[in-house]
């Protein structure tokens, strides 16, 4: 609304100063240059909040993963600008600090943070988590590995349960196959290699390593089609 007024401000002032309007009202007040300058600064201070709102409302595929980066960026910008920027007027500092204090109450629990940051990490656009400390990043990595391993164990358990409940059909003995010449010649020297079954955690850690090594996705691309 403030931006709209600033855009139309010349036309509004011209209309208020017209003789027709002056005749119908003697107590018409117009904004001073200081008022207009303050309005412009207020609009600039509120622009990050407007942009964040547009991101969440206009996105055709809104995801939970974008909340963590947006929230952290808004906290950082309002804290740094509201406290350290000497160029800000008292009104602007008060606005920014009020925004920061309100945002600081949001998603403040450890459970909410873990959920939001894990979702951001699983989004290839934000997987670097630059808004977190290195220790917090490692904590999120460990949490994702743990969740992935637990999910795989659950799926394997459910599949094993289904297989156990499915009646097994008796099959006749498999026909004997004649060993190939390669097996006959080299079978005594080269024994069959046994496959070492890795744990769910080790497989999850390997997938995590591959995921981190893959290039990040551009912010303009759709993470759901990655």
XYZ file of C-alpha atoms in Angstrom:
226
model
C 0.000 0.000 0.000
C 2.858 2.385 0.818
C 4.555 1.592 -2.485
C 1.313 2.207 -4.328
C 0.922 5.583 -2.620
C 4.496 6.581 -3.484
C 3.893 5.662 -7.111
C 0.756 7.803 -7.226
C 2.071 10.531 -4.904
C 2.632 13.213 -7.607
C -0.902 12.740 -8.918
C -2.365 12.759 -5.400
C -0.535 15.964 -4.476
C -1.638 17.622 -7.707
C -5.241 16.645 -7.019
C -5.104 17.948 -3.428
C -3.648 21.272 -4.577
C -6.263 21.815 -7.281
C -8.620 24.770 -6.763
C -11.710 22.546 -6.898
C -10.511 20.459 -3.942
C -9.290 23.516 -2.026
C -12.700 25.105 -2.245
C -14.483 22.092 -0.736
C -12.097 21.641 2.195
C -9.927 23.995 4.148
C -8.179 21.422 6.382
C -6.494 19.378 3.627
C -3.060 18.172 4.713
C -0.268 17.165 2.390
C 2.872 15.207 3.186
C 6.151 17.001 3.598
C 9.387 15.922 1.958
C 10.418 14.339 5.282
C 7.184 12.332 5.411
C 7.680 11.098 1.860
C 11.306 10.161 2.569
C 10.218 8.251 5.673
C 7.541 6.415 3.691
C 10.122 5.383 1.093
C 12.417 4.028 3.820
C 9.535 2.137 5.442
C 8.658 0.542 2.104
C 12.305 -0.447 1.639
C 12.485 -1.916 5.159
C 9.333 -3.984 4.615
C 10.322 -5.199 1.140
C 12.022 -8.436 2.372
C 8.811 -9.399 4.176
C 6.813 -8.654 1.025
C 9.188 -10.729 -1.094
C 9.004 -13.650 1.351
C 5.204 -13.497 1.267
C 5.180 -13.468 -2.536
C 7.563 -16.424 -2.665
C 5.257 -18.562 -0.553
C 1.993 -17.373 -2.130
C 2.949 -17.275 -5.809
C 5.057 -20.436 -6.004
C 3.244 -23.079 -8.041
C 4.962 -25.822 -6.023
C 5.472 -24.428 -2.488
C 7.591 -26.713 -0.348
C 8.536 -26.893 3.319
C 12.202 -26.711 2.350
C 12.086 -22.990 1.546
C 10.884 -21.908 5.004
C 14.213 -22.524 6.755
C 16.341 -20.408 4.378
C 13.733 -17.617 4.247
C 13.328 -17.483 8.012
C 17.076 -17.480 8.641
C 17.710 -14.807 5.994
C 15.018 -12.512 7.383
C 16.375 -12.936 10.905
C 19.901 -12.169 9.721
C 18.898 -9.119 7.687
C 16.700 -7.538 10.352
C 19.211 -8.196 13.116
C 22.226 -6.833 11.215
C 20.394 -3.893 9.676
C 18.383 -3.008 12.757
C 21.321 -2.962 15.159
C 24.421 -2.104 13.156
C 23.200 0.219 10.388
C 23.841 3.750 11.597
C 22.155 5.173 8.494
C 18.735 3.903 9.592
C 16.434 6.377 11.245
C 14.940 5.540 14.673
C 11.622 4.665 13.025
C 13.259 2.201 10.602
C 15.365 0.625 13.359
C 12.250 0.173 15.458
C 10.413 -1.483 12.558
C 13.275 -3.862 11.790
C 13.800 -4.799 15.418
C 10.066 -5.440 15.831
C 10.173 -7.764 12.791
C 13.237 -9.530 14.171
C 11.725 -10.018 17.631
C 8.539 -11.465 16.142
C 10.375 -13.800 13.755
C 12.641 -15.015 16.553
C 9.591 -16.554 18.245
C 8.758 -18.615 15.155
C 10.107 -22.149 14.688
C 12.244 -21.746 17.806
C 11.983 -25.285 19.186
C 14.682 -27.855 18.451
C 12.076 -30.140 16.867
C 10.837 -27.466 14.456
C 14.370 -26.467 13.497
C 15.390 -30.076 12.838
C 12.325 -30.609 10.660
C 12.803 -27.406 8.641
C 16.565 -27.791 8.184
C 16.254 -31.460 7.227
C 13.664 -30.519 4.605
C 15.971 -27.777 3.308
C 18.895 -30.187 3.137
C 16.846 -32.641 1.074
C 16.075 -29.847 -1.391
C 18.949 -29.772 -3.941
C 18.674 -25.968 -4.086
C 19.472 -25.480 -0.398
C 21.461 -28.616 0.502
C 24.605 -26.596 1.314
C 22.774 -25.040 4.307
C 25.008 -21.925 4.295
C 22.829 -20.269 6.954
C 23.866 -22.911 9.553
C 27.121 -23.413 11.392
C 29.321 -26.355 10.419
C 28.343 -28.243 13.566
C 24.641 -27.736 12.844
C 25.152 -28.906 9.254
C 26.829 -32.105 10.452
C 24.004 -32.634 12.922
C 21.439 -32.377 10.123
C 23.474 -34.781 7.978
C 23.562 -37.325 10.806
C 19.830 -36.923 11.403
C 19.035 -37.521 7.717
C 21.265 -40.624 7.632
C 19.573 -41.972 10.736
C 16.092 -41.349 9.317
C 16.985 -42.945 5.969
C 18.473 -46.045 7.632
C 15.439 -46.416 9.898
C 13.105 -46.092 6.905
C 14.992 -48.771 4.970
C 14.884 -51.140 7.934
C 11.149 -50.553 8.258
C 10.567 -51.249 4.557
C 12.680 -54.418 4.678
C 10.796 -55.613 7.744
C 7.423 -55.020 6.096
C 8.528 -56.809 2.915
C 9.812 -59.768 4.932
C 6.512 -59.936 6.804
C 4.546 -59.965 3.546
C 6.752 -62.709 2.126
C 6.311 -64.813 5.237
C 2.523 -64.550 4.973
C 2.512 -65.459 1.264
C 2.136 -69.234 0.714
C 5.179 -70.701 -0.966
C 4.633 -72.814 -4.045
C 6.648 -75.999 -4.158
C 8.945 -76.177 -7.126
C 10.655 -79.196 -8.518
C 14.415 -79.565 -8.436
C 16.215 -77.213 -10.750
C 17.778 -78.912 -13.759
C 21.497 -79.383 -13.481
C 23.515 -77.127 -15.719
C 26.705 -78.281 -17.279
C 29.594 -76.031 -16.146
C 31.174 -73.907 -18.829
C 34.692 -74.496 -20.066
C 35.862 -71.380 -18.206
C 34.548 -72.701 -14.912
C 36.039 -76.137 -15.568
C 39.459 -74.656 -16.333
C 39.718 -71.823 -13.779
C 37.131 -72.776 -11.173
C 39.722 -74.171 -8.753
C 41.844 -71.006 -8.914
C 39.113 -68.330 -8.862
C 36.521 -69.045 -6.228
C 33.187 -67.311 -6.173
C 33.286 -63.894 -4.510
C 30.812 -63.613 -1.671
C 28.798 -60.406 -1.567
C 29.237 -58.564 1.718
C 25.877 -57.289 2.890
C 26.195 -53.716 4.105
C 24.109 -52.225 6.867
C 21.333 -49.709 6.247
C 23.417 -46.996 7.904
C 26.423 -47.555 5.644
C 24.240 -47.448 2.542
C 22.583 -44.251 3.769
C 25.990 -42.656 4.399
C 27.118 -43.597 0.890
C 23.977 -42.054 -0.619
C 24.548 -38.927 1.457
C 28.088 -38.620 0.136
C 26.889 -38.914 -3.466
C 24.162 -36.359 -2.823
C 26.623 -33.833 -1.390
C 29.024 -34.323 -4.289
C 26.312 -33.675 -6.895
C 26.041 -30.051 -8.076
C 23.383 -27.944 -6.392
C 20.224 -27.017 -8.260
C 19.622 -23.463 -9.422
C 17.055 -21.466 -7.448
C 15.067 -20.967 -10.651
C 14.599 -24.716 -11.214
C 11.925 -27.016 -9.809
C 13.334 -29.293 -7.087
C 10.522 -31.811 -7.652
C 11.859 -32.513 -11.167
C 15.492 -32.877 -10.068
